């Protein structure tokens, strides 16, 4: 039996202050298979993978790798053993280029021992081409979108020539096109007998790519099933321990006035002549492939970036938004796609992050009122079901999905009328996703104008009342009714095969 | 498993307690080395010697919490002192009005640094180095090498008197009041929260709709004001204002802040840590004095300590990552 496995982890236990993250769990891996690890936010998926990758070195239990018992002491050693990891929270250095990041610490050298830049950039290009990515190898990481950063992480991980690759939510910010490339790559790796550990909250994806699926719940091992023997519903039941009513709850509202209107917004080469509007009491979806300009559009509206020409109107009045402060004054909120760099103060506690965008909500006569802060954040934390030992916990120590929930809670506390959600469910488990959709529906019912940018087409189709599709910096289509729309129809406009002059 | 958890918890507490432990250890060592160290008189003596650095370090800490640094504090201290001295002694303005003017000078210096850093995106190190040179140059231009001396008794009471009916030095009370005020600002006012959040993640703070320009500038203004308030204490204490005052003080201030647990990357630290850091620096100096170590050698030793503190900070950050 043992000979079949490249890896066996038994009775793994990890304890953090106040949290038993893993309780005697097991996990194994065969060469050339994709073994999916599934579980709710905070179930312990990232934790066990960090143990395996040599990041989390305080653990109990036994790891047998290639027939020998090993101790995972550091990343370097594990990498040499043939285990590499794509982290859930991206770890790229922002001020270096794509190629420099890929080859960090192991740059190719020339005959006199200097870095061979030409070879490095060339190798990086080859690597990126192999995953069908057109990201420039000399671009600075800080100029990339979250999805592009994920592609770079993937390129980096496969460059190690590993026997086992851990992918912790590699696709959370990828659109269908990149997911396809990744799956092609995974299938190729499989034929080379490379084993893949795959973590994702996108269940359709899991059934498509996975061979076996192991489910964790609350730090405990639940079950391992074969992908062909299971269904999404069965998986959800294993994950959350109960059935889920509907994946996309819908609420009917009759939209009111145009709260936000954007006319002919243009920004360099990135955004061309963008015009759209959002009414009170509706959720407007923005779909597009990576780099289509959705995030840029939202950042401009929120005053995070400047623009060349165009007009932004709120309730028909033209407004000047020069910075994010102006945007907030106009009651606009932007929930950023990049939670680690743009959404959270990692060194702040859960409650400090939740109230940051609206400290007025916790002001008392003598200054900040910590009781109020505790009550407000506790309340939002319950609504969002954030898994944390206390409100005092630093968000740095929360699981990825729970960090995302903190960002959402922060903007829910901001008392805005126009709320832009950029990839709101990135890294969020199925159960919690439904809760977030319900919250969006509730906001809609209160007459707020909601924009949702999402890379997941099923989500866009399931949640939005109207849909704008973007392609290469332009709006190529507005579906003014989301009834009976199919993925293919939307996709046509996203890939630029069909364009409609609006 | 349980033991490990316990150790984890201890480790965290230990990190926060480091300055306290260092201080206690230092005091024990000093008591052995010098019999007069452990006495009430020497205790008050140390605190009195600490005030000037402690107030400067207080302002410096606020800037460090934002992830910046203010190298101009020593020079701003000198310039404010010269303005104060010239106005009271040479022109004959009342000390109160001169003091207000001195504080105004400090605020302007801080405002300039702040705007250079936040609006014009200069490196804090470079911007404040420039301001340092300008302030020092201005002080020297106004007063040359002269020592401006001869202040009223009332004014000297701040730096050398004690609270009526007690033996508590006024300057210590003054310093503690400033610390309390800053503690309140940092913990209970929005500005404090924003200062830490800018240090923690500037971009995320900006994208939360908070004006970085405004709050970073405020931090430097606070630092400038603290430096000029400090000049009032110093001039009153020494009964003289000199354009070469405060040279090298910025290093002591930075060291106090870092020894007290602030991170040079920003986002961490507390004013009480800084106060402890300043007292630690004071105890070391006092000890060196009691052991009759020459001032030249003292400079060398202090230099080593400052480097060690900053090195410790970098190590701390690396472990955190
Ligand atoms: N360094 C840490 N210190 C304290 N608690 C931690 C730390 N890292 C993780 N935890 C806790 O351990 C639990 C498991 O976290 P983990 O990151 O493994 O979850 P996950 O299954 O990957 O969730 P997600 O789907 O949200 O990514 C969570 O409750 C989390 O708060
Ligand atoms: Mg995770």
CSV table of C-alpha atoms in Angstrom, one decimal, chain B:
chain,number,residue,atom,x,y,z
B,1,UNK,CA,1.0,20.6,23.0
B,2,UNK,CA,-0.2,22.6,26.0
B,3,UNK,CA,3.3,23.4,26.9
B,4,UNK,CA,3.9,24.7,23.5
B,5,UNK,CA,0.8,26.9,23.7
B,6,UNK,CA,2.0,28.3,27.0
B,7,UNK,CA,5.4,29.0,25.5
B,8,UNK,CA,3.8,30.8,22.6
B,9,UNK,CA,1.9,33.0,25.0
B,10,UNK,CA,4.9,33.7,27.0
B,11,UNK,CA,6.9,34.6,23.9
B,12,UNK,CA,4.4,37.3,23.0
B,13,UNK,CA,4.3,38.8,26.5
B,14,UNK,CA,8.0,38.7,26.7
B,15,UNK,CA,8.4,40.8,23.5
B,16,UNK,CA,6.2,43.5,24.9
B,17,UNK,CA,7.9,43.3,28.3
B,18,UNK,CA,11.4,43.6,26.9
B,19,UNK,CA,12.0,47.2,27.8
B,20,UNK,CA,10.8,46.7,31.4
B,21,UNK,CA,13.0,43.7,31.8
B,22,UNK,CA,16.0,45.5,30.3
B,23,UNK,CA,15.4,48.4,32.6
B,24,UNK,CA,15.2,46.2,35.7
B,25,UNK,CA,18.3,44.3,34.8
B,26,UNK,CA,20.2,47.5,34.1
B,27,UNK,CA,19.2,48.9,37.5
B,28,UNK,CA,20.4,45.7,39.2
B,29,UNK,CA,23.7,45.8,37.4
B,30,UNK,CA,24.2,49.5,38.2
B,31,UNK,CA,23.4,49.0,41.8
B,32,UNK,CA,26.3,46.5,42.1
B,33,UNK,CA,28.7,48.7,40.1
B,34,UNK,CA,27.9,51.9,42.0
B,35,UNK,CA,26.7,52.2,45.6
B,36,UNK,CA,25.1,55.6,45.0
B,37,UNK,CA,23.0,54.4,42.1
B,38,UNK,CA,20.1,53.0,44.1
B,39,UNK,CA,19.0,56.1,45.9
B,40,UNK,CA,16.1,58.5,45.7
B,41,UNK,CA,18.4,61.4,44.9
B,42,UNK,CA,20.0,59.6,42.0
B,43,UNK,CA,16.6,58.4,40.8
B,44,UNK,CA,15.3,61.9,40.5
B,45,UNK,CA,18.6,62.9,39.0
B,46,UNK,CA,18.3,60.3,36.3
B,47,UNK,CA,14.7,61.4,35.5
B,48,UNK,CA,15.8,65.0,35.3
B,49,UNK,CA,18.5,64.1,32.8
B,50,UNK,CA,16.0,62.1,30.8
B,51,UNK,CA,13.4,64.8,30.3
B,52,UNK,CA,15.0,66.5,27.3
B,53,UNK,CA,15.5,63.3,25.4
B,54,UNK,CA,12.2,61.9,26.4
B,55,UNK,CA,10.2,64.8,25.0
B,56,UNK,CA,12.2,64.7,21.8
B,57,UNK,CA,11.7,61.0,21.6
B,58,UNK,CA,8.0,61.4,22.1
B,59,UNK,CA,7.6,63.5,18.9
B,60,UNK,CA,10.0,61.2,17.1
B,61,UNK,CA,7.9,58.2,18.0
B,62,UNK,CA,4.8,59.6,16.4
B,63,UNK,CA,6.7,60.0,13.2
B,64,UNK,CA,8.2,56.6,13.5
B,65,UNK,CA,4.7,55.1,14.0
B,66,UNK,CA,3.8,56.3,10.6
B,67,UNK,CA,6.8,54.6,9.2
B,68,UNK,CA,8.8,57.8,8.8
B,69,UNK,CA,11.7,59.3,10.6
B,70,UNK,CA,12.6,62.9,11.7
B,71,UNK,CA,16.3,63.7,11.7
B,72,UNK,CA,15.6,67.4,12.2
B,73,UNK,CA,14.5,67.4,15.8
B,74,UNK,CA,17.9,68.3,17.3
B,75,UNK,CA,18.3,71.2,15.0
B,76,UNK,CA,14.7,72.4,15.4
B,77,UNK,CA,15.3,72.3,19.1
B,78,UNK,CA,18.3,74.6,18.7
B,79,UNK,CA,16.5,77.0,16.4
B,80,UNK,CA,13.4,77.3,18.6
B,81,UNK,CA,15.7,77.8,21.6
B,82,UNK,CA,17.5,80.6,19.8
B,83,UNK,CA,14.2,82.3,18.8
B,84,UNK,CA,13.1,82.0,22.4
B,85,UNK,CA,16.4,83.3,23.8
B,86,UNK,CA,16.7,86.2,21.3
B,87,UNK,CA,13.2,87.3,21.9
B,88,UNK,CA,13.2,87.3,25.7
B,89,UNK,CA,16.8,88.3,26.4
B,90,UNK,CA,17.7,90.5,23.5
B,91,UNK,CA,14.4,92.0,22.6
B,92,UNK,CA,12.7,91.8,25.9
B,93,UNK,CA,9.5,90.1,24.9
B,94,UNK,CA,7.7,88.2,27.7
B,95,UNK,CA,8.7,84.6,28.0
B,96,UNK,CA,5.2,83.4,27.4
B,97,UNK,CA,4.9,85.1,24.0
B,98,UNK,CA,8.5,84.1,23.1
B,99,UNK,CA,7.7,80.5,23.9
B,100,UNK,CA,4.6,80.6,21.7
B,101,UNK,CA,6.7,81.9,18.9
B,102,UNK,CA,9.3,79.2,19.5
B,103,UNK,CA,6.6,76.6,19.3
B,104,UNK,CA,5.3,78.2,16.1
B,105,UNK,CA,8.8,77.9,14.6
B,106,UNK,CA,8.8,74.2,15.5
B,107,UNK,CA,5.4,73.7,14.0
B,108,UNK,CA,6.5,75.4,10.7
B,109,UNK,CA,9.6,73.2,10.5
B,110,UNK,CA,7.4,70.1,11.1
B,111,UNK,CA,4.8,71.3,8.6
B,112,UNK,CA,7.5,71.7,5.9
B,113,UNK,CA,9.0,68.3,6.5
B,114,UNK,CA,5.5,66.8,6.6
B,115,UNK,CA,4.5,68.3,3.3
B,116,UNK,CA,7.8,67.4,1.7
B,117,UNK,CA,7.3,63.8,2.7
B,118,UNK,CA,3.5,63.4,2.2
B,119,UNK,CA,2.7,65.7,-0.7
B,120,UNK,CA,6.0,65.8,-2.6
B,121,UNK,CA,6.9,62.2,-1.8
B,122,UNK,CA,10.5,62.8,-0.6
B,123,UNK,CA,12.2,60.1,1.5
B,124,UNK,CA,11.6,61.1,5.1
B,125,UNK,CA,15.3,60.7,5.7
B,126,UNK,CA,16.3,63.2,3.0
B,127,UNK,CA,13.5,65.7,3.7
B,128,UNK,CA,14.3,66.0,7.3
B,129,UNK,CA,18.0,66.0,6.7
B,130,UNK,CA,17.4,69.1,4.6
B,131,UNK,CA,15.3,70.7,7.3
B,132,UNK,CA,17.9,69.8,9.8
B,133,UNK,CA,20.5,71.7,7.9
B,134,UNK,CA,18.2,74.6,7.3
B,135,UNK,CA,17.2,74.9,11.0
B,136,UNK,CA,20.8,74.6,12.2
B,137,UNK,CA,21.9,77.1,9.7
B,138,UNK,CA,19.2,79.5,10.7
B,139,UNK,CA,20.1,79.2,14.4
B,140,UNK,CA,23.7,79.9,13.7
B,141,UNK,CA,22.9,82.8,11.4
B,142,UNK,CA,20.7,84.4,14.1
B,143,UNK,CA,23.0,83.8,17.1
B,144,UNK,CA,26.4,82.8,15.7
B,145,UNK,CA,28.4,81.1,18.5
B,146,UNK,CA,26.9,83.3,21.2
B,147,UNK,CA,25.3,81.9,24.3
B,148,UNK,CA,22.1,83.8,25.1
B,149,UNK,CA,21.7,83.8,28.8
B,150,UNK,CA,19.8,85.6,31.6
B,151,UNK,CA,16.2,84.6,32.0
B,152,UNK,CA,13.7,85.5,34.7
B,153,UNK,CA,13.2,83.3,37.7
B,154,UNK,CA,9.7,82.5,36.7
B,155,UNK,CA,10.9,81.1,33.4
B,156,UNK,CA,13.7,79.1,34.9
B,157,UNK,CA,11.3,77.5,37.3
B,158,UNK,CA,10.1,75.2,34.4
B,159,UNK,CA,13.4,73.6,33.9
B,160,UNK,CA,15.0,73.8,37.4
B,161,UNK,CA,12.2,74.4,39.9
B,162,UNK,CA,10.0,72.0,41.8
B,163,UNK,CA,6.3,71.8,42.4
B,164,UNK,CA,5.5,74.1,45.4
B,165,UNK,CA,5.4,72.3,48.7
B,166,UNK,CA,7.1,69.2,47.2
B,167,UNK,CA,10.5,68.2,45.9
B,168,UNK,CA,9.1,67.0,42.6
B,169,UNK,CA,10.9,68.7,39.7
B,170,UNK,CA,8.6,70.7,37.4
B,171,UNK,CA,10.2,69.4,34.3
B,172,UNK,CA,9.3,65.8,35.1
B,173,UNK,CA,5.7,66.7,35.7
B,174,UNK,CA,5.8,68.7,32.5
B,175,UNK,CA,7.2,65.7,30.6
B,176,UNK,CA,4.7,63.3,32.0
B,177,UNK,CA,1.8,65.6,31.1
B,178,UNK,CA,3.1,65.7,27.5
B,179,UNK,CA,3.2,61.9,27.5
B,180,UNK,CA,-0.3,61.7,28.8
B,181,UNK,CA,-1.5,64.1,26.2
B,182,UNK,CA,0.1,62.2,23.4
B,183,UNK,CA,-1.1,58.9,24.8
B,184,UNK,CA,-4.6,60.2,24.7
B,185,UNK,CA,-4.2,61.5,21.1
B,186,UNK,CA,-2.8,58.3,19.9
B,187,UNK,CA,-5.2,56.0,21.6
B,188,UNK,CA,-8.5,57.9,21.8
B,189,UNK,CA,-8.5,60.2,18.8
B,190,UNK,CA,-8.9,59.4,15.1
B,191,UNK,CA,-5.6,61.0,14.3
B,192,UNK,CA,-3.8,58.4,16.5
B,193,UNK,CA,-5.6,55.5,14.8
B,194,UNK,CA,-4.7,56.8,11.4
B,195,UNK,CA,-1.1,57.4,12.3
B,196,UNK,CA,-0.7,53.7,13.2
B,197,UNK,CA,-2.7,52.5,10.2
B,198,UNK,CA,-0.6,54.6,7.8
B,199,UNK,CA,2.5,52.9,9.3
B,200,UNK,CA,0.8,49.5,9.0
B,201,UNK,CA,-0.3,49.8,5.4
B,202,UNK,CA,-0.3,53.2,3.8
B,203,UNK,CA,-2.1,52.1,0.6
B,204,UNK,CA,-4.9,50.3,2.4
B,205,UNK,CA,-5.3,53.4,4.6
B,206,UNK,CA,-5.6,55.6,1.6
B,207,UNK,CA,-8.1,53.3,0.0
B,208,UNK,CA,-10.2,53.5,3.2
B,209,UNK,CA,-10.8,57.1,2.3
B,210,UNK,CA,-8.3,58.6,4.7
B,211,UNK,CA,-6.1,61.5,3.7
B,212,UNK,CA,-2.5,60.4,3.9
B,213,UNK,CA,-1.2,63.9,3.2
B,214,UNK,CA,-3.1,65.3,6.1
B,215,UNK,CA,-2.2,62.7,8.8
B,216,UNK,CA,1.4,62.2,7.8
B,217,UNK,CA,1.9,65.9,7.9
B,218,UNK,CA,0.3,66.1,11.4
B,219,UNK,CA,2.8,63.5,12.6
B,220,UNK,CA,5.7,65.7,11.5
B,221,UNK,CA,4.1,68.8,12.9
B,222,UNK,CA,3.7,67.0,16.3
B,223,UNK,CA,7.4,66.1,16.2
B,224,UNK,CA,8.4,69.7,15.4
B,225,UNK,CA,6.2,71.1,18.2
B,226,UNK,CA,7.6,68.6,20.7
B,227,UNK,CA,11.2,69.6,19.7
B,228,UNK,CA,10.3,73.3,20.3
B,229,UNK,CA,8.5,72.6,23.6
B,230,UNK,CA,11.7,70.7,24.4
B,231,UNK,CA,13.7,73.8,23.7
B,232,UNK,CA,11.7,75.7,26.3
B,233,UNK,CA,12.6,73.0,28.9
B,234,UNK,CA,16.3,73.0,27.8
B,235,UNK,CA,16.8,76.7,27.8
B,236,UNK,CA,15.1,77.1,31.1
B,237,UNK,CA,17.1,74.3,32.6
B,238,UNK,CA,20.5,75.5,31.4
B,239,UNK,CA,19.6,79.2,31.7
B,240,UNK,CA,21.0,79.6,28.2
B,241,UNK,CA,20.2,79.1,24.5
B,242,UNK,CA,22.9,78.0,22.1
B,243,UNK,CA,22.8,77.5,18.4
B,244,UNK,CA,24.8,74.3,18.8
B,245,UNK,CA,22.3,72.8,21.3
B,246,UNK,CA,20.8,69.4,20.6
B,247,UNK,CA,23.4,68.2,18.2
B,248,UNK,CA,23.1,64.4,17.8
B,249,UNK,CA,20.0,64.4,19.9
B,250,UNK,CA,18.0,62.8,17.1
B,251,UNK,CA,19.9,59.6,17.4
B,252,UNK,CA,19.1,59.3,21.1
B,253,UNK,CA,15.5,60.0,20.3
B,254,UNK,CA,15.4,57.3,17.6
B,255,UNK,CA,17.2,54.9,19.9
B,256,UNK,CA,14.7,55.5,22.8
B,257,UNK,CA,11.8,54.9,20.5
B,258,UNK,CA,13.2,51.7,19.1
B,259,UNK,CA,14.4,50.4,22.4
B,260,UNK,CA,10.9,51.0,23.6
B,261,UNK,CA,9.5,48.6,21.0
B,262,UNK,CA,8.6,50.9,18.0
B,263,UNK,CA,9.4,49.4,14.6
B,264,UNK,CA,11.2,51.6,12.1
B,265,UNK,CA,8.8,50.1,9.5
B,266,UNK,CA,6.0,51.8,11.3
B,267,UNK,CA,2.6,50.6,12.7
B,268,UNK,CA,3.9,49.4,16.0
B,269,UNK,CA,4.9,50.9,19.3
B,270,UNK,CA,3.6,52.9,22.2
B,271,UNK,CA,4.5,56.1,24.0
B,272,UNK,CA,5.1,54.3,27.3
B,273,UNK,CA,7.6,52.1,25.5
B,274,UNK,CA,9.3,55.2,24.3
B,275,UNK,CA,9.4,56.6,27.8
B,276,UNK,CA,10.9,53.4,29.1
B,277,UNK,CA,13.4,53.6,26.2
B,278,UNK,CA,14.4,57.1,27.1
B,279,UNK,CA,14.8,56.1,30.8
B,280,UNK,CA,17.0,53.1,29.8
B,281,UNK,CA,19.2,55.5,27.8
B,282,UNK,CA,19.3,57.8,30.8
B,283,UNK,CA,20.2,55.0,33.2
B,284,UNK,CA,23.0,53.9,30.9
B,285,UNK,CA,24.4,57.4,30.7
B,286,UNK,CA,24.1,57.8,34.4
B,287,UNK,CA,25.9,54.6,35.0
B,288,UNK,CA,28.7,55.5,32.7
B,289,UNK,CA,29.0,58.9,34.5
B,290,UNK,CA,29.1,57.2,37.9
B,291,UNK,CA,31.8,54.9,36.6
B,292,UNK,CA,33.8,58.0,35.6
B,293,UNK,CA,33.9,57.0,31.9
B,294,UNK,CA,35.1,59.8,29.8
B,295,UNK,CA,32.5,61.6,27.6
B,296,UNK,CA,34.4,60.6,24.4
B,297,UNK,CA,34.2,56.9,25.3
B,298,UNK,CA,30.6,57.4,26.4
B,299,UNK,CA,29.8,58.6,22.9
B,300,UNK,CA,31.3,55.5,21.5
B,301,UNK,CA,29.4,53.2,23.8
B,302,UNK,CA,26.1,54.9,23.2
B,303,UNK,CA,26.7,54.6,19.4
B,304,UNK,CA,27.1,50.8,19.9
B,305,UNK,CA,23.9,50.7,21.9
B,306,UNK,CA,22.0,52.6,19.3
B,307,UNK,CA,23.2,50.3,16.5
B,308,UNK,CA,22.3,47.3,18.6
B,309,UNK,CA,18.8,48.6,19.2
B,310,UNK,CA,18.2,49.2,15.5
B,311,UNK,CA,19.7,45.8,14.6
B,312,UNK,CA,17.4,44.2,17.1
B,313,UNK,CA,14.5,46.0,15.4
B,314,UNK,CA,15.4,44.6,12.0
B,315,UNK,CA,15.8,41.1,13.5
B,316,UNK,CA,12.4,41.5,15.1
B,317,UNK,CA,10.9,42.4,11.8
B,318,UNK,CA,12.5,39.5,10.0
B,319,UNK,CA,11.2,37.0,12.5
B,320,UNK,CA,7.8,38.5,12.1
B,321,UNK,CA,7.9,37.7,8.4
